[in-house]
PDB file of C-alpha atoms in Angstrom:
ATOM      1  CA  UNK A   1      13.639  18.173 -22.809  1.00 50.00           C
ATOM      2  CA  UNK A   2      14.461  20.387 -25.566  1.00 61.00           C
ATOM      3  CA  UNK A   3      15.426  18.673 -28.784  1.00 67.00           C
ATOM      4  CA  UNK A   4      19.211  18.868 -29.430  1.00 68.00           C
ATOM      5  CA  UNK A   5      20.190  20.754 -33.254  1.00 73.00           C
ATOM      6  CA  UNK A   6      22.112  18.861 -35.438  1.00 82.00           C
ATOM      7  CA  UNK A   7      24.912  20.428 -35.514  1.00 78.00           C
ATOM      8  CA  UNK A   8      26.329  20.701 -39.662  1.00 83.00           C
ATOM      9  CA  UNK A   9      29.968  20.234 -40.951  1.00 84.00           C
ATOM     10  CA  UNK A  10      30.360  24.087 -41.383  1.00 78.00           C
ATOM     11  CA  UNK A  11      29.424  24.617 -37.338  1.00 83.00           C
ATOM     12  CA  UNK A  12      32.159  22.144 -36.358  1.00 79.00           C
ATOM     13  CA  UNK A  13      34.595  23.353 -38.797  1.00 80.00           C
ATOM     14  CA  UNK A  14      34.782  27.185 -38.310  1.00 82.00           C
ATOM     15  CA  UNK A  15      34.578  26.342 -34.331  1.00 82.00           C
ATOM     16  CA  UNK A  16      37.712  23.752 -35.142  1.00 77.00           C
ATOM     17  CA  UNK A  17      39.909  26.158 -36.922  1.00 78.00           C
ATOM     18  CA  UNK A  18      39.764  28.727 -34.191  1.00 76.00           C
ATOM     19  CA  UNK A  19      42.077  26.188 -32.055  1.00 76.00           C
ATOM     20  CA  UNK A  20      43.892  24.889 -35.044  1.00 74.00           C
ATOM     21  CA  UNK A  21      46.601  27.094 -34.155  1.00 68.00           C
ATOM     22  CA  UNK A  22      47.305  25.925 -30.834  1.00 64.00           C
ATOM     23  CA  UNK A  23      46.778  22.475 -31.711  1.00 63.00           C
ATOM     24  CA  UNK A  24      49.653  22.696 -34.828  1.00 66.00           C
ATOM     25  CA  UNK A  25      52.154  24.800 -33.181  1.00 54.00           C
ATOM     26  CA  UNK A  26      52.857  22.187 -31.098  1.00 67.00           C
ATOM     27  CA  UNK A  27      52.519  19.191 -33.361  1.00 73.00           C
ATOM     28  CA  UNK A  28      56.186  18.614 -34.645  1.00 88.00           C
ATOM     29  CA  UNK A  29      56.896  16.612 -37.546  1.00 92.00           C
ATOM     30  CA  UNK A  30      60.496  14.701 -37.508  1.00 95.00           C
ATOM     31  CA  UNK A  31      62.308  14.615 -40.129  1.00 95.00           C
ATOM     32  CA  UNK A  32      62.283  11.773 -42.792  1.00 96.00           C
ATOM     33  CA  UNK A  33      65.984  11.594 -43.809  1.00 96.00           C
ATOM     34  CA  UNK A  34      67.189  10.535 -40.572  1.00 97.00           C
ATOM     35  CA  UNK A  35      66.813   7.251 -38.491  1.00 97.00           C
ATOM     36  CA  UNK A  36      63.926   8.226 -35.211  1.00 98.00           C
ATOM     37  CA  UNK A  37      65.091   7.358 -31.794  1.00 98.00           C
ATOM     38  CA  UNK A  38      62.805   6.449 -29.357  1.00 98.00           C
ATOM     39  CA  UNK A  39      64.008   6.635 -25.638  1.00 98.00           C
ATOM     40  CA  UNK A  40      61.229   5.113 -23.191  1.00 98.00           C
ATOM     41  CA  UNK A  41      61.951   4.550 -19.370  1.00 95.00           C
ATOM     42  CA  UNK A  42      59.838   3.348 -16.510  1.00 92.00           C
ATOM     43  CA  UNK A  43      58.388   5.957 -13.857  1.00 91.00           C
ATOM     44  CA  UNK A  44      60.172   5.636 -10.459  1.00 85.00           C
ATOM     45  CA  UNK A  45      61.168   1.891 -11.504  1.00 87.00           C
ATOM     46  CA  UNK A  46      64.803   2.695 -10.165  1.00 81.00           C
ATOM     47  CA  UNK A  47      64.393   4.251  -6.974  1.00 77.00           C
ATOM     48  CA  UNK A  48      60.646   3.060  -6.164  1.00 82.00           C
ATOM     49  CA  UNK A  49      60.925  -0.689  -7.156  1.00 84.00           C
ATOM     50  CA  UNK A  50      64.258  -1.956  -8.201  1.00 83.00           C
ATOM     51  CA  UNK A  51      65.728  -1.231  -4.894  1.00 84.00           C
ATOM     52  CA  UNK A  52      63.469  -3.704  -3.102  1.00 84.00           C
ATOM     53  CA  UNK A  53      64.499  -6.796  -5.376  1.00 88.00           C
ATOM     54  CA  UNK A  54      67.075  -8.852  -5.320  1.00 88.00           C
ATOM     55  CA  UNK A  55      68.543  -9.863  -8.488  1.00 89.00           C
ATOM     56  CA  UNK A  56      66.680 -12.479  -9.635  1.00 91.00           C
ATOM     57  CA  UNK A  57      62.970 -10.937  -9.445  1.00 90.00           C
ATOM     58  CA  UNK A  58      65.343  -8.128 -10.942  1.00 90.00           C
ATOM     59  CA  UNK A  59      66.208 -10.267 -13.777  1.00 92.00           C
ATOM     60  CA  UNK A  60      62.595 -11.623 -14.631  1.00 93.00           C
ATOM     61  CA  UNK A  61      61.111  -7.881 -14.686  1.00 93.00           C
ATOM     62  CA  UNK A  62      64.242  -6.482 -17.068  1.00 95.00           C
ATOM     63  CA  UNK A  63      63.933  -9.610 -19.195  1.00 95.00           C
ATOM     64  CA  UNK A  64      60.079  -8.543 -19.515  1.00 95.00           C
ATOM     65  CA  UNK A  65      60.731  -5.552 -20.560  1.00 96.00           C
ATOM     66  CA  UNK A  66      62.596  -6.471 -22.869  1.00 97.00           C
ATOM     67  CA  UNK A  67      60.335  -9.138 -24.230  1.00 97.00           C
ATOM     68  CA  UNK A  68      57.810  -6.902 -24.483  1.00 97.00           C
ATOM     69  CA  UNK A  69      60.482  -4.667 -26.768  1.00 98.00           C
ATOM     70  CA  UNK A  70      60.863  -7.675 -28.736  1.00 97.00           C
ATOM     71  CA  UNK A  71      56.850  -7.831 -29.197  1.00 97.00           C
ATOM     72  CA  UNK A  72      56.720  -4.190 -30.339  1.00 98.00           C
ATOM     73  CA  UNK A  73      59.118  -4.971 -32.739  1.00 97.00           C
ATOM     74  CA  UNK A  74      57.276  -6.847 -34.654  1.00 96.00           C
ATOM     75  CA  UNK A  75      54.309  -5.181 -34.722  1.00 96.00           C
ATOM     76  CA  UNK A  76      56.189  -1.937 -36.277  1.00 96.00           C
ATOM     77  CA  UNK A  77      57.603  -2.760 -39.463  1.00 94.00           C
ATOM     78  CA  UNK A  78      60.036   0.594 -39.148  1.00 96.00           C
ATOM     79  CA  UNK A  79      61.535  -0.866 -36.573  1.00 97.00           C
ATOM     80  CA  UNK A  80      65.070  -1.479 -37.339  1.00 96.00           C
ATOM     81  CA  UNK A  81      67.116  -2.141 -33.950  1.00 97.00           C
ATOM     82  CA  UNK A  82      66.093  -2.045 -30.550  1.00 98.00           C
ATOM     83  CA  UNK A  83      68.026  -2.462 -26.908  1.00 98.00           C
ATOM     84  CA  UNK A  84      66.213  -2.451 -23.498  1.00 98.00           C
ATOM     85  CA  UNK A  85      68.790  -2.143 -20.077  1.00 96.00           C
ATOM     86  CA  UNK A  86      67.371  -1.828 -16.832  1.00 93.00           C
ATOM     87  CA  UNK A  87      64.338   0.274 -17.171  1.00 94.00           C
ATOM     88  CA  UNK A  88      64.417   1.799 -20.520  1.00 96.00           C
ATOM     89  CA  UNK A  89      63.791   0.954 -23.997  1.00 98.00           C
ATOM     90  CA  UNK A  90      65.585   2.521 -27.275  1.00 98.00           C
ATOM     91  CA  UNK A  91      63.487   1.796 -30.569  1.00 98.00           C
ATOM     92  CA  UNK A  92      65.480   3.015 -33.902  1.00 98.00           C
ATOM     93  CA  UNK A  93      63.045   3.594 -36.470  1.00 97.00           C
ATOM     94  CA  UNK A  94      63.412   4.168 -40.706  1.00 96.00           C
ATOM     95  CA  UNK A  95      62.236   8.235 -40.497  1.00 96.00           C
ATOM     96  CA  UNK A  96      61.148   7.504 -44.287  1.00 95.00           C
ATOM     97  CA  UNK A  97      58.340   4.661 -42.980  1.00 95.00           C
ATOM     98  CA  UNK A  98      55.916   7.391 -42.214  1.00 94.00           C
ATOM     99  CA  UNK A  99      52.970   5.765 -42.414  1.00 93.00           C
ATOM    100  CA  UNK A 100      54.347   3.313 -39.338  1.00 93.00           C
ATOM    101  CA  UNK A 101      55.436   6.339 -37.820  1.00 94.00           C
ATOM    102  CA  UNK A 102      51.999   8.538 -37.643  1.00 93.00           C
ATOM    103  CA  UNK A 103      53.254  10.430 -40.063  1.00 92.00           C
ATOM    104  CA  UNK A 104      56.665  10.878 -38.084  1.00 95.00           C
ATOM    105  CA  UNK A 105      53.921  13.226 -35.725  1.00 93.00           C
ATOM    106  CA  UNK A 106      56.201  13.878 -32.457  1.00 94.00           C
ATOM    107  CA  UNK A 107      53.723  13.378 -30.101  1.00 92.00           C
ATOM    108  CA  UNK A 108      51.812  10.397 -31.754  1.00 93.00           C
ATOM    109  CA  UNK A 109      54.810   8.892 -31.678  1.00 96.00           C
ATOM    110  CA  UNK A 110      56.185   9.217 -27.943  1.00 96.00           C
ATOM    111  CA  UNK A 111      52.413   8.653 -27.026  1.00 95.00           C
ATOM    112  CA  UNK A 112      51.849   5.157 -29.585  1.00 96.00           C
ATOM    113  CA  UNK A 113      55.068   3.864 -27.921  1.00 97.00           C
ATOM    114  CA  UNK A 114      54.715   4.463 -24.477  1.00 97.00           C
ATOM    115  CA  UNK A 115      51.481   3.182 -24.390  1.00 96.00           C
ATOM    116  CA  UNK A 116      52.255  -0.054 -26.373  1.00 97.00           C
ATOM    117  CA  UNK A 117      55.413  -0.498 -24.109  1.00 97.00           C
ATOM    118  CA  UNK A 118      53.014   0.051 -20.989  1.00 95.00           C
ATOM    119  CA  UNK A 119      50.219  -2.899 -22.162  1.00 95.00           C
ATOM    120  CA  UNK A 120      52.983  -5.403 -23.458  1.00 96.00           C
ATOM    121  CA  UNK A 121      55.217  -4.942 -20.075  1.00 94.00           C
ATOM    122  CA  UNK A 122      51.400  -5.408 -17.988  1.00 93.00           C
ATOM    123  CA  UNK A 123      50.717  -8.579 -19.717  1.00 93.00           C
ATOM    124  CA  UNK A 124      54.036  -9.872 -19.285  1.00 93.00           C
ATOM    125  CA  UNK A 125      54.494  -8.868 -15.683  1.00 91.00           C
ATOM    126  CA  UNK A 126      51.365 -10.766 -15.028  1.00 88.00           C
ATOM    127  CA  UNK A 127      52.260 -13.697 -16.080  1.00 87.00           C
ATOM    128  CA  UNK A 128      54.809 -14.208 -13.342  1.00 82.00           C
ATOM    129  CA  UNK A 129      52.776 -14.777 -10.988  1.00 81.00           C
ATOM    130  CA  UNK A 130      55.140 -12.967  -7.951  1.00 83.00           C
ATOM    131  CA  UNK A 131      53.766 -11.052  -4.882  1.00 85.00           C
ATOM    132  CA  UNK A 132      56.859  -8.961  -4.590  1.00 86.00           C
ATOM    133  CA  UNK A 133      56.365  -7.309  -7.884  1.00 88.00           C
ATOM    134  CA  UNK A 134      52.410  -6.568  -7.457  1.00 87.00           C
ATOM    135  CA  UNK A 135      52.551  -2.952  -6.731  1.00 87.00           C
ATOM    136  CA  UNK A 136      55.225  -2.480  -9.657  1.00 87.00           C
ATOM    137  CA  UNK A 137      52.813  -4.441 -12.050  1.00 84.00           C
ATOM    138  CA  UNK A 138      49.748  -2.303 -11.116  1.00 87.00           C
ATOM    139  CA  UNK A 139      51.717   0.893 -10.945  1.00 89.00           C
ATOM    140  CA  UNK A 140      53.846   1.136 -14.033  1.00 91.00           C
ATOM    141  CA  UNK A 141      54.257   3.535 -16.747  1.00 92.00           C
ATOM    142  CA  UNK A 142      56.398   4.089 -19.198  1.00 95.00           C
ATOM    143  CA  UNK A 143      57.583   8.027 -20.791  1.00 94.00           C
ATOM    144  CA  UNK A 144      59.341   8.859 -23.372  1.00 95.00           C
ATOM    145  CA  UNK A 145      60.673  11.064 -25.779  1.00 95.00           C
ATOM    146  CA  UNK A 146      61.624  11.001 -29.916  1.00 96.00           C
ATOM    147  CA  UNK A 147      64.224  12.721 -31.710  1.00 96.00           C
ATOM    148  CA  UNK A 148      65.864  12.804 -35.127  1.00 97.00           C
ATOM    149  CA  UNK A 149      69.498  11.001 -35.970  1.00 97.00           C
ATOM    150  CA  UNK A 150      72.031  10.226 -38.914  1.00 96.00           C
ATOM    151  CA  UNK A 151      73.088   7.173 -40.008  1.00 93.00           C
ATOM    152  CA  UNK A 152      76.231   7.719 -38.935  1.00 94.00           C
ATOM    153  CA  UNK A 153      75.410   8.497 -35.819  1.00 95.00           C
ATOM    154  CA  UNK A 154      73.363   4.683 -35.160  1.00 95.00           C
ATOM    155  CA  UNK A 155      76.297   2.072 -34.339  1.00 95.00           C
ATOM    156  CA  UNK A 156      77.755   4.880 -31.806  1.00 95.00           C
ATOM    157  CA  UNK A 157      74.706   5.847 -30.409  1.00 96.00           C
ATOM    158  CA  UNK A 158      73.809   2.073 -29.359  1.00 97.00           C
ATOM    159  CA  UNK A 159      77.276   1.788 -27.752  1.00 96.00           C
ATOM    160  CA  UNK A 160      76.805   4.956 -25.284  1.00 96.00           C
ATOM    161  CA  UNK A 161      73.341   3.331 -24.308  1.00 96.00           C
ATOM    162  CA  UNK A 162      75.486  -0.008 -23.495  1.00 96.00           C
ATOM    163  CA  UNK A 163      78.204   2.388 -21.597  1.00 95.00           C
ATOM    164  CA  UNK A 164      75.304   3.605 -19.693  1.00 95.00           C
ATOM    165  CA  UNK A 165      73.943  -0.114 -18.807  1.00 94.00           C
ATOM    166  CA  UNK A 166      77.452  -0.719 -17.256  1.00 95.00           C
ATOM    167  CA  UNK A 167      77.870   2.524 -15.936  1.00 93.00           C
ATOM    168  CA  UNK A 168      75.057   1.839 -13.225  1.00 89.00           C
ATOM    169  CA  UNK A 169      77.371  -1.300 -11.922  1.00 91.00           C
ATOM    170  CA  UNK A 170      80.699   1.016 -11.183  1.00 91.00           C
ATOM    171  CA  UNK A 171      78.855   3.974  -9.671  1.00 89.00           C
ATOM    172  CA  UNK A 172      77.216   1.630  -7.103  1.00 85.00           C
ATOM    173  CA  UNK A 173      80.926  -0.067  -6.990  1.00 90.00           C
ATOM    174  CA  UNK A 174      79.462  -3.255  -7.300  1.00 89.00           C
ATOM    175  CA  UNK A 175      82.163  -6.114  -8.864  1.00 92.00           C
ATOM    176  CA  UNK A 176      81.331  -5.944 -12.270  1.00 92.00           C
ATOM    177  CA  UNK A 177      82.110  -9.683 -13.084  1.00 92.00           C
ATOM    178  CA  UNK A 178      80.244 -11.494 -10.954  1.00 92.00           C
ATOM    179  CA  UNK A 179      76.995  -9.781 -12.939  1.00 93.00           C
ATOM    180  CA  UNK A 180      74.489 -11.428 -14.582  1.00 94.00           C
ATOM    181  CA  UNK A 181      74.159 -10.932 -18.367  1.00 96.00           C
ATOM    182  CA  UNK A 182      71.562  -9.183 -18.522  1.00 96.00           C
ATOM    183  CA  UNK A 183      73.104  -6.571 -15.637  1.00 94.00           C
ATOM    184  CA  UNK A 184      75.889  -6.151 -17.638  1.00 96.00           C
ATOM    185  CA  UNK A 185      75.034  -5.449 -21.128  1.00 97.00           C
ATOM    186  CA  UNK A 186      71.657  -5.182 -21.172  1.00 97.00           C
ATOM    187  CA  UNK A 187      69.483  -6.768 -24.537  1.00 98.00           C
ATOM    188  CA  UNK A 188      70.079  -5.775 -27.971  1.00 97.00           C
ATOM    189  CA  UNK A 189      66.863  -7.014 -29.974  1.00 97.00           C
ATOM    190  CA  UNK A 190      67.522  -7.627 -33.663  1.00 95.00           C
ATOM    191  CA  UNK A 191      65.929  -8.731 -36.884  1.00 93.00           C
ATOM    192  CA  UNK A 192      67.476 -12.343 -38.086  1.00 89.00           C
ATOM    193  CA  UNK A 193      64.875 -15.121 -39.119  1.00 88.00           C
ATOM    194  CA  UNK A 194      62.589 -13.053 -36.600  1.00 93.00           C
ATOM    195  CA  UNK A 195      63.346 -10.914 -33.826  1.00 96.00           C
ATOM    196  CA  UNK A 196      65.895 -12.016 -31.406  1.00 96.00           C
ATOM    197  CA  UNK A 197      66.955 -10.749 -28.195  1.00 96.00           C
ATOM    198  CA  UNK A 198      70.813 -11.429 -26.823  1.00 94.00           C
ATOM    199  CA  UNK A 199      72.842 -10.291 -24.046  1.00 96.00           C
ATOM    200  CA  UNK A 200      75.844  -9.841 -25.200  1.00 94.00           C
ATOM    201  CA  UNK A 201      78.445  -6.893 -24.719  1.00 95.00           C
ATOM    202  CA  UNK A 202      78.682  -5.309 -28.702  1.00 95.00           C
ATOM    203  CA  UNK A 203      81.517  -2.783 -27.699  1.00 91.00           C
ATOM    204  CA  UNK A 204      84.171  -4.153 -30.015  1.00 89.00           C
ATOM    205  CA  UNK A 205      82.034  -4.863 -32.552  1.00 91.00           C
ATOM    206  CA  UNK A 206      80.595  -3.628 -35.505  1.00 91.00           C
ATOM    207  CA  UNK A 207      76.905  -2.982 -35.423  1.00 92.00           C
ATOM    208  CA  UNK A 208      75.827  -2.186 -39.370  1.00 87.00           C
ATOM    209  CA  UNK A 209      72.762  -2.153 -41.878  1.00 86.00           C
ATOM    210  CA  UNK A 210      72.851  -5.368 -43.245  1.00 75.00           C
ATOM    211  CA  UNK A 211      73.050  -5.415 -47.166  1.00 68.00           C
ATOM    212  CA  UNK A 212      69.988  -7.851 -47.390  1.00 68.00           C
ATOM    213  CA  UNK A 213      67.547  -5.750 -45.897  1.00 67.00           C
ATOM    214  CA  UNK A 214      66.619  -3.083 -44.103  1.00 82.00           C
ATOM    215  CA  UNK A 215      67.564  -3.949 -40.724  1.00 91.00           C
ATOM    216  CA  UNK A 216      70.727  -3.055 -38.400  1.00 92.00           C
ATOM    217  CA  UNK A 217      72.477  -6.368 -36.935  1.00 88.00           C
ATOM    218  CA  UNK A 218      76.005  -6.955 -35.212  1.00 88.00           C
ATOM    219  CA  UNK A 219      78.703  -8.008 -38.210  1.00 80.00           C
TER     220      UNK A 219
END
């Protein structure tokens, strides 16, 4: 067998910048003076899975989502709200935390997310321990996308994704008061003493950055 040359520093750099174009004209940077949203959902959970479950298995599978949400949390320190409804996830992060951010990199960020939300949702899932749920647990996936927002734009932002969560209730016209919590309003996950997650409907109220720290909580 021939012996391999070593290949130097110069080889691998002049081959690398011929593709340095294709690789950077993709590779969007978000912007730092806005808050990043980060919208994840799971593949085909709706339609594929959720349909075969009654509510309680239901239940256990949203509120593992959303625990694993609450995991990611705080892992990320520019994480500074989250809320998790039926299949999907919505991380707000500080756009000036780059360095938690991958340098606010588009695609390091969708992909970093959606693979952390697919790991922490498999180890959860696992731990139930239910037969019905087996093919969802070795099946799912989580996508996402990432986009820029004001601070302005936050506290009404949050209350569309809640409309949404009830919005699935009335277009099935199922009676919206006999709902579980968690059906209803879905889980906002926020930073008190530690990271909390509540079901609770935050319509009416004010969700703000609160003066202590860095972190957005209801008021």
């Amino acid at each position: 067998m021939d012996k391999q040359k070593n290949i130097s520093q110069y080889q691998f750099c002049k081959t690398a910048e011929s593709f340095e174009f294709y690789i950077r004209e993709r590779d969007i940077c978000l912007r730092t003076d806005e808050y990043i949203i980060v919208h994840l959902d799971g593949v085909d959970f709706t339609h594929k899975y959720y349909r075969q479950y009654n509510s309680e298995i239901k239940g256990r599978v949203v509120n593992a989502i959303a625990e694993s949400a609450k995991e990611i949390c705080s892992k990320i320190s520019s994480i500074k709200i989250a809320y998790a409804c039926s299949d999907e996830v919505t991380f707000i992060l500080d756009g000036k935390d780059i360095l938690s951010n991958s340098n606010n990199r588009l695609n390091k960020i969708i992909s970093k997310f959606a693979s952390m939300l697919t790991l922490k949702f498999y180890q959860n899932i696992a731990t139930l321990h239910l037969k019905e749920i087996e093919e969802l647990a070795n099946n799912a996936i989580f996508s996402g996308k990432a986009y820029n927002l004001p601070a302005s734009k936050i506290e009404p932002y949050l209350k569309w994704r809640l409309m949404a969560c009830k919005k699935l209730i009335f277009d099935r016209k199922e009676k919206y008061e006999e709902k579980k919590d968690w059906e209803k309003f879905g889980y906002l996950i926020c930073k008190y003493e530690k990271w909390e997650s509540k079901c609770i409907d935050f319509e009416e109220k004010k969700i703000q950055r609160s003066p202590q720290n860095e972190f957005f909580r209801i008021i």
